[in-house]
Amino acid sequence: MPIKTVVIFGTRPDAIKMAPIIRCLEQDDRFSLKTISTAQHRSMLDDVLKVFNIKPDYDLNVMKARQTLPQLTGNLIYALDKIFANEGFDLVLVQGDTTSTFVGALISFYYHTVVGHVEAGLRTGDKYHPFPEEMNRKITGVLADIHFAPLQSNKEYLLREGVSEEDIYVTGNTVVDAILAASKKPFFPSNELKSIFKTNRKIILITAHRRENWGKPLENICKAISLLARRYPDLEFVYPVHLNPAVREIVFPILSSQPNILLISPLDYITFSHLISRSFFILSDSGGIQEEAPTFKKPVLLLRETTERQEAVKCGSVKLVGTSKDKIYENAVKLMEDRKFYDSMSVNVRNPFGDGKVSERIKNAILHHFGIANEFEEWN
Ligand code: UD1
Ligand code: UDP
């Protein structure tokens, strides 16, 4: 009998990181696969599903503009309950640290279903950074039965929290599979982007959306970018702005009037992967971008106070600069003017997060856990 597996995702990053696993499991007849999109995100998620040609079996359509976290959590549990009441699964896979992830793990627990947590064991150790993701992933870790830890350090966190070693598999991060696949596909940028790509001008890529940065921190980030754009009129600053109104209403008033700052809607994943590879460096508070940038040897100045991806810092690609205007400005100027500093974040970087075969490793880990395969070879 195939393992009746369901993959739950709801936001842009969980869909990107689940897509390679979906591809891998649907081609193996030892699995019977269903997918649930909670649609915690709508257009940002649909863009990803289109790129990877995923058609969810269920679409819960829970996104509402300006939905609060308690409302989102409540809506998700009710919507998932309707599916779980009518379907029996052997295995539920959830990814990362979003609210869809944590509620997906919770509903599986209520229905006594085995939960596999993809991207398990990431921790900053600070309850409110990032918010609410640190708690989402900790709670998911408590509920999970199988933990797919990207790296040894993530396994160590889980062991310290009392997880049994035989339930942890070190696999790498599927985002490397996803970005390698996306960056090989042809892309069709908008005219605005096409003309920027055609010039020899350096591109500084920006993303910032985290809840703990709303308000003053995001204002500081924008002011630093504004100063940089004035100091370097020949650079192109490209910022695909997250669709959350709480983000947009801070970013647009500060940055929309400068000629070398392009504020655009979120990009589809293929275009975005090409933009990473064409950029000179990146300013971001994203989780996933810390794992993608090393593939292209692109320096990232991380606009956060903490990171759960210390290996990105250790491999040289990421520097934690926080959200002080001066610190962001000074580090960006250093990347522009100090070749040695730039090279230290670029030339010798090797991506520690994976090799493009991570989803295959996760499939093998599941087979091992269900007693179907004897061997599992971990990522190191
Ligand atoms: C969520 C995740 C965060 C992840 C981020 C990735 C939670 C609590 N947060 O944050 O971990 O880093 O996704 O992007 O799970 N919106 C749209 N269209 C979209 C997507 C969002 O209009 O396609 C707007 C809506 O007004 C929505 C708001 O953005 O209410 C916030 O979305 P939500 O999923 O609650 O949080 P994010 O900040 O996107
Ligand atoms: N991304 C994208 N289009 C964009 C901006 C980001 O496809 O315009 C991708 C990016 O490559 C990464 C993921 O979205 O894989 C990160 O999403 P986000 O920063 O929203 O979430 P986080 O990783 O911080 O949870």
mmCIF file of N, CA and C in Angstrom, residues 312-356:
data_model
loop_
_atom_site.group_PDB
_atom_site.id
_atom_site.type_symbol
_atom_site.label_atom_id
_atom_site.label_comp_id
_atom_site.label_asym_id
_atom_site.label_seq_id
_atom_site.Cartn_x
_atom_site.Cartn_y
_atom_site.Cartn_z
ATOM 1 N N ALA A 312 24.781 30.666 7.064
ATOM 2 C CA ALA A 312 24.871 31.652 5.985
ATOM 3 C C ALA A 312 25.873 32.740 6.368
ATOM 4 N N VAL A 313 25.946 33.030 7.657
ATOM 5 C CA VAL A 313 26.924 34.012 8.144
ATOM 6 C C VAL A 313 28.317 33.379 8.106
ATOM 7 N N LYS A 314 28.392 32.130 8.588
ATOM 8 C CA LYS A 314 29.707 31.440 8.632
ATOM 9 C C LYS A 314 30.296 31.258 7.240
ATOM 10 N N CYS A 315 29.460 30.980 6.249
ATOM 11 C CA CYS A 315 30.029 30.756 4.904
ATOM 12 C C CYS A 315 30.424 32.083 4.253
ATOM 13 N N GLY A 316 30.107 33.199 4.907
ATOM 14 C CA GLY A 316 30.577 34.512 4.438
ATOM 15 C C GLY A 316 29.538 35.288 3.666
ATOM 16 N N SER A 317 28.471 34.649 3.234
ATOM 17 C CA SER A 317 27.540 35.293 2.315
ATOM 18 C C SER A 317 26.659 36.346 2.985
ATOM 19 N N VAL A 318 26.353 36.120 4.278
ATOM 20 C CA VAL A 318 25.407 37.000 4.955
ATOM 21 C C VAL A 318 26.095 37.761 6.083
ATOM 22 N N LYS A 319 25.800 39.061 6.177
ATOM 23 C CA LYS A 319 26.256 39.844 7.335
ATOM 24 C C LYS A 319 25.031 40.441 8.016
ATOM 25 N N LEU A 320 24.952 40.178 9.326
ATOM 26 C CA LEU A 320 23.818 40.677 10.103
ATOM 27 C C LEU A 320 24.062 42.160 10.397
ATOM 28 N N VAL A 321 23.218 43.044 9.845
ATOM 29 C CA VAL A 321 23.456 44.476 10.086
ATOM 30 C C VAL A 321 22.340 45.135 10.894
ATOM 31 N N GLY A 322 21.229 44.414 11.132
ATOM 32 C CA GLY A 322 20.152 45.001 11.926
ATOM 33 C C GLY A 322 19.379 46.045 11.144
ATOM 34 N N THR A 323 18.737 46.956 11.878
ATOM 35 C CA THR A 323 17.858 47.916 11.206
ATOM 36 C C THR A 323 18.232 49.365 11.529
ATOM 37 N N SER A 324 19.462 49.587 11.971
ATOM 38 C CA SER A 324 19.872 50.986 12.179
ATOM 39 C C SER A 324 20.256 51.594 10.826
ATOM 40 N N LYS A 325 19.733 52.787 10.573
ATOM 41 C CA LYS A 325 19.969 53.446 9.277
ATOM 42 C C LYS A 325 21.472 53.562 8.995
ATOM 43 N N ASP A 326 22.221 53.990 10.021
ATOM 44 C CA ASP A 326 23.657 54.229 9.815
ATOM 45 C C ASP A 326 24.402 52.937 9.501
ATOM 46 N N LYS A 327 24.037 51.890 10.242
ATOM 47 C CA LYS A 327 24.761 50.619 10.044
ATOM 48 C C LYS A 327 24.481 50.037 8.650
ATOM 49 N N ILE A 328 23.252 50.142 8.204
ATOM 50 C CA ILE A 328 22.924 49.632 6.858
ATOM 51 C C ILE A 328 23.708 50.444 5.816
ATOM 52 N N TYR A 329 23.654 51.762 5.970
ATOM 53 C CA TYR A 329 24.316 52.661 5.023
ATOM 54 C C TYR A 329 25.822 52.375 4.968
ATOM 55 N N GLU A 330 26.450 52.314 6.170
ATOM 56 C CA GLU A 330 27.913 52.112 6.213
ATOM 57 C C GLU A 330 28.328 50.788 5.570
ATOM 58 N N ASN A 331 27.574 49.725 5.853
ATOM 59 C CA ASN A 331 27.944 48.419 5.301
ATOM 60 C C ASN A 331 27.731 48.370 3.795
ATOM 61 N N ALA A 332 26.680 49.036 3.323
ATOM 62 C CA ALA A 332 26.438 49.054 1.873
ATOM 63 C C ALA A 332 27.554 49.848 1.180
ATOM 64 N N VAL A 333 27.958 50.967 1.779
ATOM 65 C CA VAL A 333 29.046 51.769 1.204
ATOM 66 C C VAL A 333 30.326 50.922 1.165
ATOM 67 N N LYS A 334 30.554 50.163 2.243
ATOM 68 C CA LYS A 334 31.748 49.318 2.291
ATOM 69 C C LYS A 334 31.723 48.274 1.161
ATOM 70 N N LEU A 335 30.547 47.690 0.916
ATOM 71 C CA LEU A 335 30.460 46.717 -0.185
ATOM 72 C C LEU A 335 30.759 47.382 -1.529
ATOM 73 N N MET A 336 30.362 48.651 -1.655
ATOM 74 C CA MET A 336 30.589 49.368 -2.908
ATOM 75 C C MET A 336 32.062 49.743 -3.075
ATOM 76 N N GLU A 337 32.724 50.073 -1.961
ATOM 77 C CA GLU A 337 34.033 50.714 -2.102
ATOM 78 C C GLU A 337 35.222 49.892 -1.642
ATOM 79 N N ASP A 338 34.958 48.822 -0.912
ATOM 80 C CA ASP A 338 36.073 48.039 -0.388
ATOM 81 C C ASP A 338 36.035 46.671 -1.057
ATOM 82 N N ARG A 339 36.849 46.498 -2.072
ATOM 83 C CA ARG A 339 36.841 45.282 -2.892
ATOM 84 C C ARG A 339 37.089 44.018 -2.054
ATOM 85 N N LYS A 340 38.034 44.182 -1.077
ATOM 86 C CA LYS A 340 38.378 43.030 -0.234
ATOM 87 C C LYS A 340 37.165 42.573 0.578
ATOM 88 N N PHE A 341 36.434 43.569 1.093
ATOM 89 C CA PHE A 341 35.237 43.268 1.888
ATOM 90 C C PHE A 341 34.198 42.572 1.005
ATOM 91 N N TYR A 342 34.011 43.112 -0.197
ATOM 92 C CA TYR A 342 33.041 42.504 -1.117
ATOM 93 C C TYR A 342 33.440 41.054 -1.420
ATOM 94 N N ASP A 343 34.725 40.856 -1.760
ATOM 95 C CA ASP A 343 35.168 39.504 -2.128
ATOM 96 C C ASP A 343 35.012 38.525 -0.968
ATOM 97 N N SER A 344 35.198 39.034 0.263
ATOM 98 C CA SER A 344 35.085 38.134 1.420
ATOM 99 C C SER A 344 33.661 37.607 1.561
ATOM 100 N N MET A 345 32.688 38.321 0.973
ATOM 101 C CA MET A 345 31.294 37.857 1.049
ATOM 102 C C MET A 345 30.848 37.203 -0.264
ATOM 103 N N SER A 346 31.787 37.004 -1.159
ATOM 104 C CA SER A 346 31.372 36.521 -2.476
ATOM 105 C C SER A 346 32.253 35.391 -3.020
ATOM 106 N N VAL A 347 33.540 35.667 -3.173
ATOM 107 C CA VAL A 347 34.384 34.806 -4.019
ATOM 108 C C VAL A 347 34.454 33.350 -3.544
ATOM 109 N N ASN A 348 34.763 33.168 -2.245
ATOM 110 C CA ASN A 348 34.991 31.780 -1.793
ATOM 111 C C ASN A 348 33.764 31.120 -1.178
ATOM 112 N N VAL A 349 32.606 31.719 -1.409
ATOM 113 C CA VAL A 349 31.403 31.197 -0.764
ATOM 114 C C VAL A 349 30.962 29.882 -1.412
ATOM 115 N N ARG A 350 30.647 28.894 -0.567
ATOM 116 C CA ARG A 350 30.038 27.639 -1.043
ATOM 117 C C ARG A 350 28.702 27.511 -0.312
ATOM 118 N N ASN A 351 27.643 27.194 -1.042
ATOM 119 C CA ASN A 351 26.335 27.119 -0.385
ATOM 120 C C ASN A 351 26.275 25.920 0.560
ATOM 121 N N PRO A 352 26.132 26.169 1.876
ATOM 122 C CA PRO A 352 26.096 25.045 2.815
ATOM 123 C C PRO A 352 24.730 24.377 2.884
ATOM 124 N N PHE A 353 23.720 24.958 2.200
ATOM 125 C CA PHE A 353 22.340 24.527 2.450
ATOM 126 C C PHE A 353 21.871 23.356 1.590
ATOM 127 N N GLY A 354 22.626 23.013 0.549
ATOM 128 C CA GLY A 354 22.151 21.871 -0.245
ATOM 129 C C GLY A 354 22.841 21.781 -1.583
ATOM 130 N N ASP A 355 22.444 20.749 -2.323
ATOM 131 C CA ASP A 355 23.133 20.398 -3.563
ATOM 132 C C ASP A 355 22.170 20.145 -4.708
ATOM 133 N N GLY A 356 20.890 20.450 -4.516
ATOM 134 C CA GLY A 356 19.922 20.176 -5.590
ATOM 135 C C GLY A 356 19.300 18.788 -5.482
#
